[in-house]
Structure formats: C-alpha cells, structure tokens
Amino acid sequence: MKIFTSILVVIALALVVFNITLLDFEHLFEGNSIIALIGIAASLCAILILLIFRMSKMIQEKTKNR
C-alpha cells in the first residue's frame, strides 16, 4: 500500500507541475488558467488526502502491534 500511495503522490505532483505550465499569469482567472488553477487545487487536495491516509495506516500499525 505504501508503494501505491507513493506512486499516486508522484502522479499528483506531476499534475501540479503540468497545470502550472498552463497558467497565464497576466489573466489568471480567465479561460484555461482558471481550469489550471482548479487542477492545481484538486491535485494538492489529493496529495493531502494521500498523506493523511498514509499517516493513519502508520498509526494503525503502531496501535495494532501493542
């Protein structure tokens, strides 16, 4: 499971980088830039959720071993 979440985090980071390249800094809230901003926000949320999931699995394993 650790490898799977790591792969998903890397994919989400790649999506963040890709969406940053789509931004038009002169018109951030128009056209494709707003779609890129939404994609960046969604990718960052996915990374956060995956890191919370990984931490919860670590806590679960520690409490299970006691």
XYZ file of C-alpha atoms in Angstrom:
66
model
C 0.000 0.000 0.000
C 2.927 2.318 0.719
C 4.230 1.982 -2.840
C 0.771 2.614 -4.289
C 0.269 5.821 -2.317
C 3.774 6.979 -3.232
C 3.007 6.462 -6.920
C -0.233 8.412 -6.576
C 1.555 11.282 -4.827
C 4.117 11.432 -7.630
C 1.335 11.464 -10.246
C -0.443 14.263 -8.371
C 2.790 16.270 -8.196
C 3.253 15.779 -11.927
C -0.269 17.108 -12.473
C 0.544 20.179 -10.380
C 3.641 20.873 -12.476
C 1.715 20.312 -15.703
C -1.067 22.667 -14.641
C 1.434 25.336 -13.634
C 2.716 25.314 -17.208
C -0.816 26.032 -18.431
C -1.211 29.180 -16.334
C -1.332 32.587 -17.997
C -0.088 34.898 -15.251
C -1.498 38.001 -16.913
C -5.044 36.592 -16.911
C -5.170 34.143 -14.017
C -8.936 33.990 -13.674
C -9.891 33.714 -17.336
C -10.065 30.880 -19.831
C -7.734 27.924 -19.412
C -5.957 29.492 -16.450
C -8.943 29.016 -14.173
C -9.127 25.365 -15.224
C -5.414 25.004 -14.439
C -5.936 26.621 -11.024
C -8.746 24.179 -10.267
C -6.499 21.312 -11.351
C -3.706 22.534 -9.092
C -6.074 22.819 -6.137
C -7.510 19.355 -6.779
C -4.054 17.811 -7.058
C -2.925 19.444 -3.829
C -6.055 18.141 -2.088
C -5.325 14.644 -3.407
C -1.763 14.830 -2.070
C -3.039 15.950 1.320
C -5.597 13.132 1.465
C -2.976 10.539 0.497
C -0.568 11.779 3.161
C -3.322 11.668 5.791
C -4.155 8.123 4.676
C -0.504 7.065 4.951
C -0.216 8.571 8.432
C -3.405 6.844 9.568
C -2.036 3.500 8.347
C 1.190 4.085 10.294
C -0.800 4.876 13.451
C -2.968 1.804 12.896
C 0.081 -0.437 12.616
C 1.647 1.006 15.762
C -1.512 0.547 17.821
C -2.058 -2.939 16.415
C 1.429 -4.079 17.483
C 0.861 -3.105 21.114
